[in-house]
CSV table of C-alpha atoms and ligand atoms in Angstrom, one decimal:
chain,number,residue,atom,x,y,z
A,267,MET,CA,-13.2,16.4,-15.5
A,268,LYS,CA,-12.6,17.6,-12.0
A,269,ILE,CA,-10.5,14.8,-10.5
A,270,LEU,CA,-9.6,14.1,-6.8
A,271,VAL,CA,-6.1,12.6,-6.6
A,272,VAL,CA,-5.4,10.8,-3.4
A,273,GLY,CA,-1.6,10.6,-2.9
A,274,ALA,CA,-0.9,13.5,-5.2
A,275,THR,CA,2.3,14.3,-3.2
A,276,GLY,CA,3.8,10.9,-3.9
A,277,TYR,CA,6.4,9.8,-6.5
A,278,ILE,CA,3.7,8.5,-9.0
A,279,GLY,CA,0.9,10.7,-7.8
A,280,ALA,CA,2.7,14.0,-8.4
A,281,VAL,CA,3.4,13.0,-12.1
A,282,VAL,CA,-0.2,11.7,-12.6
A,283,ALA,CA,-1.6,15.0,-11.2
A,284,ASP,CA,0.6,17.0,-13.5
A,285,ARG,CA,-0.3,14.9,-16.6
A,286,LEU,CA,-4.0,15.1,-15.8
A,287,ALA,CA,-3.7,18.9,-15.6
A,288,GLU,CA,-1.8,19.0,-18.9
A,289,ALA,CA,-4.6,16.9,-20.5
A,290,GLY,CA,-7.0,19.6,-19.5
A,291,HIS,CA,-8.5,18.2,-16.3
A,292,GLU,CA,-8.9,20.1,-13.1
A,293,VAL,CA,-6.9,18.4,-10.3
A,294,VAL,CA,-7.9,18.5,-6.6
A,295,GLU,CA,-5.3,17.0,-4.4
A,296,LEU,CA,-5.9,15.0,-1.2
A,297,SER,CA,-3.1,14.8,1.4
A,298,ARG,CA,-2.7,14.3,5.1
A,299,SER,CA,-0.9,17.6,5.2
A,300,GLY,CA,-4.1,19.6,5.1
A,301,ASP,CA,-6.4,22.0,3.3
A,302,GLY,CA,-5.2,24.9,1.2
A,303,SER,CA,-3.7,25.6,-2.2
A,304,GLN,CA,-0.6,24.1,-3.6
A,305,ARG,CA,1.0,25.1,-6.9
A,306,GLY,CA,-2.3,26.8,-7.7
A,307,ARG,CA,-4.2,23.6,-7.0
A,308,VAL,CA,-6.8,23.1,-4.3
A,309,ARG,CA,-5.7,20.6,-1.6
A,310,ARG,CA,-8.2,18.9,0.6
A,311,ALA,CA,-7.2,17.2,3.9
A,312,GLY,CA,-7.7,13.5,4.2
A,313,ASP,CA,-6.3,10.3,5.7
A,314,LEU,CA,-6.8,6.7,4.6
A,315,THR,CA,-7.2,5.9,8.3
A,316,ASP,CA,-10.1,8.3,8.7
A,317,PRO,CA,-12.9,7.2,6.3
A,318,SER,CA,-15.1,10.2,7.0
A,319,SER,CA,-12.3,12.6,5.8
A,320,LEU,CA,-12.3,10.7,2.5
A,321,SER,CA,-16.0,10.6,1.8
A,322,ALA,CA,-16.2,14.3,2.8
A,323,ALA,CA,-13.5,15.1,0.1
A,324,VAL,CA,-15.6,13.4,-2.6
A,325,THR,CA,-18.0,16.2,-3.1
A,326,ALA,CA,-20.7,16.3,-5.8
A,327,ASP,CA,-18.6,18.4,-8.1
A,328,ILE,CA,-15.8,15.7,-8.2
A,329,ASP,CA,-16.2,13.7,-11.5
A,330,ALA,CA,-13.5,11.1,-10.7
A,331,VAL,CA,-11.3,9.8,-8.0
A,332,VAL,CA,-7.8,8.4,-8.3
A,333,ASN,CA,-6.2,6.6,-5.3
A,334,LEU,CA,-2.4,6.6,-5.5
A,335,ALA,CA,-1.8,6.6,-1.8
A,336,THR,CA,0.4,4.0,-0.1
A,337,PRO,CA,-1.9,1.5,1.7
A,338,THR,CA,-1.9,1.7,5.5
A,339,GLY,CA,-0.8,-2.0,5.8
A,340,ASP,CA,-4.0,-2.8,7.7
A,341,ALA,CA,-6.5,-4.8,5.6
A,342,GLU,CA,-9.6,-3.5,7.4
A,343,ALA,CA,-8.5,0.1,7.2
A,344,ASP,CA,-7.7,-0.1,3.5
A,345,ALA,CA,-11.0,-1.8,2.8
A,346,ALA,CA,-12.8,1.0,4.7
A,347,ALA,CA,-10.9,3.7,2.8
A,348,VAL,CA,-11.9,2.2,-0.5
A,349,ALA,CA,-15.5,2.0,0.7
A,350,ALA,CA,-15.4,5.6,1.8
A,351,LEU,CA,-14.0,6.8,-1.5
A,352,THR,CA,-16.5,4.8,-3.7
A,353,GLU,CA,-19.6,5.3,-1.6
A,354,PRO,CA,-20.3,8.9,-2.8
A,355,LEU,CA,-19.8,7.7,-6.4
A,356,ARG,CA,-22.4,4.9,-6.3
A,357,GLY,CA,-25.1,5.0,-8.9
A,358,THR,CA,-23.4,7.9,-10.7
A,359,GLY,CA,-21.1,6.2,-13.2
A,360,ARG,CA,-18.3,8.4,-12.0
A,361,ALA,CA,-14.8,6.9,-12.2
A,362,PHE,CA,-12.7,5.4,-9.3
A,363,VAL,CA,-9.2,4.3,-10.2
A,364,TYR,CA,-7.3,2.3,-7.6
A,365,THR,CA,-3.5,1.6,-7.8
A,366,SER,CA,-2.4,-1.9,-6.9
A,367,GLY,CA,0.8,-3.4,-8.2
A,368,VAL,CA,2.2,-6.5,-10.0
A,369,TRP,CA,3.5,-8.0,-6.8
A,370,VAL,CA,0.0,-9.5,-6.3
A,371,LEU,CA,0.9,-11.9,-9.1
A,372,GLY,CA,3.8,-13.4,-7.2
A,373,ALA,CA,6.6,-15.3,-9.1
A,374,THR,CA,5.2,-15.7,-12.6
A,375,GLY,CA,7.4,-18.2,-14.5
A,376,PRO,CA,8.8,-17.5,-18.0
A,377,GLU,CA,5.7,-16.5,-19.9
A,378,PRO,CA,4.4,-12.9,-19.3
A,379,ALA,CA,1.4,-12.9,-17.0
A,380,GLY,CA,-1.7,-11.1,-18.3
A,381,GLU,CA,-4.6,-9.5,-16.4
A,382,ASP,CA,-6.4,-12.9,-16.3
A,383,THR,CA,-3.5,-14.7,-14.6
A,384,PRO,CA,-4.6,-15.7,-11.1
A,385,THR,CA,-3.1,-13.7,-8.2
A,386,ASN,CA,-0.5,-15.3,-5.9
A,387,PRO,CA,0.5,-12.4,-3.8
A,388,ILE,CA,3.8,-12.2,-1.9
A,389,PRO,CA,3.4,-11.3,1.8
A,390,ILE,CA,4.0,-7.5,1.4
A,391,VAL,CA,0.8,-7.2,-0.7
A,392,GLY,CA,-1.0,-10.2,0.8
A,393,TYR,CA,-4.5,-8.6,1.1
A,394,ARG,CA,-4.3,-6.4,-2.0
A,395,PRO,CA,-6.2,-9.0,-4.2
A,396,ALA,CA,-9.1,-8.6,-1.9
A,397,ILE,CA,-9.0,-4.8,-2.3
A,398,GLU,CA,-8.8,-5.2,-6.1
A,399,ARG,CA,-11.9,-7.4,-6.0
A,400,GLN,CA,-13.7,-4.8,-3.8
A,401,VAL,CA,-12.9,-2.1,-6.4
A,402,ILE,CA,-14.0,-4.3,-9.3
A,403,ASP,CA,-17.2,-5.2,-7.5
A,404,ALA,CA,-18.0,-1.5,-7.1
A,405,ALA,CA,-18.9,-1.5,-10.8
A,406,ALA,CA,-22.1,-3.4,-9.9
A,407,GLN,CA,-23.1,-0.4,-7.8
A,408,GLY,CA,-22.8,2.1,-10.6
A,409,VAL,CA,-19.2,3.2,-10.1
A,410,ARG,CA,-16.8,3.2,-13.1
A,411,SER,CA,-14.2,1.4,-11.1
A,412,VAL,CA,-10.8,0.5,-12.5
A,413,VAL,CA,-7.7,-1.1,-11.1
A,414,ILE,CA,-4.2,-0.3,-12.4
A,415,ARG,CA,-1.3,-2.6,-11.5
A,416,PRO,CA,2.0,-0.8,-12.2
A,417,GLY,CA,5.2,-2.7,-12.7
A,418,ILE,CA,8.4,-1.4,-11.0
A,419,VAL,CA,8.3,2.3,-11.7
A,420,HIS,CA,11.4,4.2,-12.8
A,421,GLY,CA,12.3,7.6,-14.1
A,422,ARG,CA,12.9,11.1,-12.8
A,423,GLY,CA,15.5,9.8,-10.4
A,424,GLY,CA,12.9,8.1,-8.2
A,425,GLY,CA,11.3,4.8,-7.3
A,426,ILE,CA,12.9,1.4,-6.5
A,427,PRO,CA,15.6,1.7,-9.3
A,428,ALA,CA,16.9,4.8,-7.5
A,429,LEU,CA,17.3,2.6,-4.4
A,430,LEU,CA,19.7,0.5,-6.5
A,431,VAL,CA,21.7,3.6,-7.2
A,432,ASP,CA,21.8,4.4,-3.5
A,433,LEU,CA,22.8,0.9,-2.6
A,434,ALA,CA,25.7,1.0,-5.2
A,435,ARG,CA,26.9,4.3,-3.8
A,436,LYS,CA,26.7,3.1,-0.2
A,437,HIS,CA,28.5,-0.2,-0.8
A,438,GLY,CA,31.0,1.1,-3.4
A,439,ALA,CA,29.8,-1.4,-5.9
A,440,PRO,CA,26.5,-2.3,-7.7
A,441,ARG,CA,24.4,-5.0,-6.0
A,442,TYR,CA,21.0,-6.6,-6.2
A,443,VAL,CA,19.0,-8.9,-4.0
A,444,GLY,CA,18.5,-12.6,-4.9
A,445,GLU,CA,19.4,-14.7,-7.9
A,446,ASP,CA,21.1,-13.8,-11.2
A,447,ALA,CA,18.0,-14.7,-13.1
A,448,VAL,CA,15.7,-12.2,-11.3
A,449,ARG,CA,13.6,-10.0,-13.7
A,450,TRP,CA,11.3,-7.1,-13.0
A,451,PRO,CA,8.5,-5.8,-15.1
A,452,MET,CA,9.2,-2.1,-15.6
A,453,VAL,CA,7.3,1.1,-16.5
A,454,HIS,CA,8.5,4.7,-16.7
A,455,VAL,CA,6.6,7.1,-14.4
A,456,ASP,CA,5.7,9.4,-17.3
A,457,ASP,CA,4.2,6.5,-19.3
A,458,LEU,CA,2.4,5.2,-16.2
A,459,ALA,CA,0.9,8.7,-15.8
A,460,ASP,CA,-0.3,8.6,-19.4
A,461,LEU,CA,-2.0,5.2,-18.6
A,462,PHE,CA,-3.9,6.8,-15.7
A,463,VAL,CA,-5.1,9.6,-18.1
A,464,VAL,CA,-6.4,7.2,-20.7
A,465,ALA,CA,-7.9,4.9,-18.1
A,466,LEU,CA,-9.7,7.8,-16.5
A,467,GLU,CA,-11.0,8.9,-19.9
A,468,ARG,CA,-12.0,5.6,-21.4
A,469,ALA,CA,-11.6,2.4,-19.3
A,470,PRO,CA,-14.8,0.6,-18.9
A,471,ALA,CA,-16.3,-0.1,-15.4
A,472,GLY,CA,-14.9,-3.1,-13.6
A,473,THR,CA,-11.7,-3.5,-15.5
A,474,LEU,CA,-8.1,-4.1,-14.5
A,475,TRP,CA,-4.9,-3.1,-16.4
A,476,HIS,CA,-1.2,-3.8,-16.1
A,477,GLY,CA,0.9,-0.7,-16.3
A,478,VAL,CA,4.0,-2.4,-17.8
A,479,THR,CA,6.1,-1.5,-20.8
A,480,GLU,CA,9.0,-3.9,-20.5
A,481,PRO,CA,7.7,-7.4,-19.3
A,482,ALA,CA,10.9,-8.8,-17.7
A,483,VAL,CA,14.1,-6.7,-17.3
A,484,SER,CA,17.2,-8.4,-15.9
A,485,VAL,CA,17.8,-7.0,-12.4
A,486,PRO,CA,21.6,-7.6,-12.6
A,487,ASP,CA,21.5,-5.4,-15.7
A,488,LEU,CA,19.6,-2.7,-13.8
A,489,ALA,CA,22.1,-3.0,-11.0
A,490,ALA,CA,25.0,-2.6,-13.4
A,491,ALA,CA,23.4,0.6,-14.8
A,492,ALA,CA,22.8,1.8,-11.2
A,493,GLY,CA,26.5,1.3,-10.5
A,494,ASP,CA,27.4,3.5,-13.5
A,495,ALA,CA,24.9,6.1,-12.4
A,496,ALA,CA,26.4,6.1,-8.9
A,497,GLY,CA,29.9,6.4,-10.3
A,498,VAL,CA,30.9,2.9,-9.1
A,499,PRO,CA,30.9,0.9,-12.3
A,500,GLY,CA,31.6,-2.8,-12.3
A,501,ARG,CA,30.1,-6.3,-12.2
A,502,PRO,CA,27.1,-6.2,-9.9
A,503,GLN,CA,27.2,-8.5,-6.8
A,504,ALA,CA,24.4,-10.6,-5.6
A,505,TRP,CA,23.4,-9.5,-2.1
A,506,PRO,CA,22.5,-12.7,-0.2
A,507,LEU,CA,18.8,-12.7,0.7
A,508,ASP,CA,19.3,-13.2,4.5
A,509,GLU,CA,21.7,-10.1,4.6
A,510,ALA,CA,19.3,-8.0,2.5
A,511,ARG,CA,16.4,-9.0,4.8
A,512,GLU,CA,18.3,-7.8,7.8
A,513,ALA,CA,19.0,-4.4,6.2
A,514,LEU,CA,15.7,-3.8,4.4
A,515,GLY,CA,13.2,-5.9,6.3
A,516,GLU,CA,12.1,-9.4,5.2
A,517,ALA,CA,9.0,-8.4,3.3
A,518,PHE,CA,10.6,-5.7,1.1
A,519,ALA,CA,13.8,-7.8,0.5
A,520,ASP,CA,11.7,-10.7,-0.6
A,521,ALA,CA,9.8,-8.4,-3.0
A,522,LEU,CA,13.1,-7.2,-4.5
A,523,ALA,CA,14.1,-10.8,-5.1
A,524,LEU,CA,10.9,-11.6,-6.9
A,525,ASP,CA,11.3,-12.9,-10.5
A,526,GLN,CA,8.4,-11.7,-12.7
A,527,SER,CA,7.4,-11.4,-16.3
A,528,VAL,CA,4.2,-9.3,-16.9
A,529,SER,CA,2.5,-8.1,-20.0
A,530,GLY,CA,1.1,-4.6,-20.4
A,531,ASP,CA,-0.1,-5.3,-24.0
A,532,ALA,CA,-3.8,-5.1,-23.2
A,533,ALA,CA,-3.7,-1.4,-22.2
A,534,ARG,CA,-1.9,-0.5,-25.4
A,535,ARG,CA,-4.4,-2.6,-27.5
A,536,GLU,CA,-7.6,-1.7,-25.8
A,537,LEU,CA,-7.1,1.7,-24.3
A,538,GLY,CA,-4.7,3.1,-26.9
A,539,TRP,CA,-2.0,3.6,-24.3
A,540,GLN,CA,1.2,4.8,-26.1
A,541,PRO,CA,4.3,4.5,-23.9
A,542,ARG,CA,7.4,6.3,-25.0
A,543,HIS,CA,10.1,5.0,-22.7
A,544,GLU,CA,11.1,1.4,-23.5
A,545,ASP,CA,14.6,1.0,-22.0
A,546,ALA,CA,14.8,1.2,-18.2
A,547,VAL,CA,18.4,0.0,-18.2
A,548,ALA,CA,19.6,2.8,-20.5
A,549,GLU,CA,17.5,5.4,-18.7
A,550,LEU,CA,19.0,4.4,-15.3
A,551,ARG,CA,22.5,4.5,-16.8
A,552,ALA,CA,21.9,7.9,-18.4
A,553,GLY,CA,21.2,9.2,-14.9
A,554,SER,CA,25.0,9.1,-14.5
A,555,ALA,CA,25.2,12.1,-16.8
A,556,ASN,CA,22.9,14.3,-14.6
B,261,LIG,N1,6.7,2.9,-6.9
B,261,LIG,C1,6.5,1.8,-7.5
B,261,LIG,O1,7.4,1.2,-8.2
B,261,LIG,C2,5.1,1.1,-7.4
B,261,LIG,C3,4.9,0.0,-8.1
B,261,LIG,C4,3.7,-0.6,-8.1
B,261,LIG,C5,2.6,-0.1,-7.3
B,261,LIG,N2,2.9,1.0,-6.6
B,261,LIG,C6,1.8,1.6,-5.8
B,261,LIG,O2,1.5,2.9,-6.2
B,261,LIG,C7,1.1,3.7,-5.1
B,261,LIG,C8,1.9,5.0,-5.0
B,261,LIG,O3,3.3,4.6,-4.8
B,261,LIG,P1,4.4,5.7,-4.7
B,261,LIG,O4,5.7,5.0,-5.1
B,261,LIG,O5,4.1,6.9,-5.5
B,261,LIG,O6,4.4,6.0,-3.2
B,261,LIG,P2,5.0,7.3,-2.4
B,261,LIG,O7,5.9,8.1,-3.2
B,261,LIG,O8,5.4,6.8,-1.1
B,261,LIG,O9,3.7,8.2,-2.2
B,261,LIG,C9,2.7,7.9,-1.2
B,261,LIG,C10,1.6,8.8,-1.2
B,261,LIG,O10,0.6,8.3,-0.4
B,261,LIG,C11,0.1,9.3,0.5
B,261,LIG,N3,-0.3,8.6,1.8
B,261,LIG,C12,0.5,7.8,2.5
B,261,LIG,N4,-0.2,7.4,3.6
B,261,LIG,C13,-1.4,8.0,3.5
B,261,LIG,C14,-2.6,8.0,4.3
B,261,LIG,N5,-2.6,7.3,5.5
B,261,LIG,N6,-3.6,8.8,3.9
B,261,LIG,C15,-3.6,9.5,2.8
B,261,LIG,N7,-2.5,9.6,2.0
B,261,LIG,C16,-1.5,8.8,2.3
B,261,LIG,C17,1.3,10.3,0.7
B,261,LIG,O11,0.7,11.5,0.9
B,261,LIG,P3,0.9,12.5,2.1
B,261,LIG,O12,2.2,12.0,2.9
B,261,LIG,O13,1.0,13.9,1.5
B,261,LIG,O14,-0.3,12.4,2.9
B,261,LIG,C18,1.9,10.2,-0.7
B,261,LIG,O15,1.3,11.2,-1.6
B,261,LIG,C19,1.1,2.8,-3.9
B,261,LIG,O16,-0.1,2.2,-3.7
B,261,LIG,C20,2.1,1.7,-4.3
B,261,LIG,O17,2.0,0.5,-3.6
B,261,LIG,C21,4.1,1.7,-6.6
């Protein structure tokens, strides 16, 4: 397939673009940084805030579109961007894969939340459930629309876990936001990229999948591993939420303090997704050897 990847320059998008290419697909990148050719790939100019640039990029030769761009933060603009990306696909059965995230589930309680669990979004992703519904509803207009909700993404020295390493280094000791009992659902960026590949190849229209391999990883354990990776080993300290809010902004600090347990079993069972990285704590700690 010839696949337009929106957000191909990002942490997740770059790995997804490479994995799609390895799987034999032709990748066309879309970025705000303009037209041209990058690493032998065609790059088209586009911006989520400019819907006409998006629909212009979805030319007739594009078989599928993946949106891995960071949302603008404006509900109307993001809805218009999804409409612009899906409109050229209407009535064609071509795929549109939208990236949401597990924060739309809010605090989950002890049992792992599945794809049918009602959403209860925290403020930082308040309007994302409406965007998810917009994407799912595009199936009724002949688009093979799919939503993927990644857990907290780790690996290749990036993502939010890398922030824990930076925090440990900056403060001279490992630390985490919130309570001792906070857990994050995790996925390695390479495994997540594999999920995008199988979803593009075989997910039915109007479906939603959790991209999670470990349902509930202890955040203090992640922080301890981050301390090792930063060269400041020791017992991690809880960073009081009000102080973290001041340093990181309220919405992001609250997201880091969110306790979740989320299942990614459905994608393994129904799409044949085969993740290979199942120990985020060990992988973060192993970063200390690099
Ligand atoms: N990282 C995680 O743990 C995680 C977890 C769950 C969900 N997600 C979701 O996954 C998606 C990607 O996350 P990420 O961590 O890979 O983000 P990232 O590294 O910050 O990458 C963001 C990408 O979005 C593009 N972008 C930003 N604003 C844009 C705009 N106005 N128009 C067009 N492109 C724009 C950037 O491209 P240019 O700057 O080149 O234009 C870049 O390629 C996001 O929707 C995020 O909410 C991430």
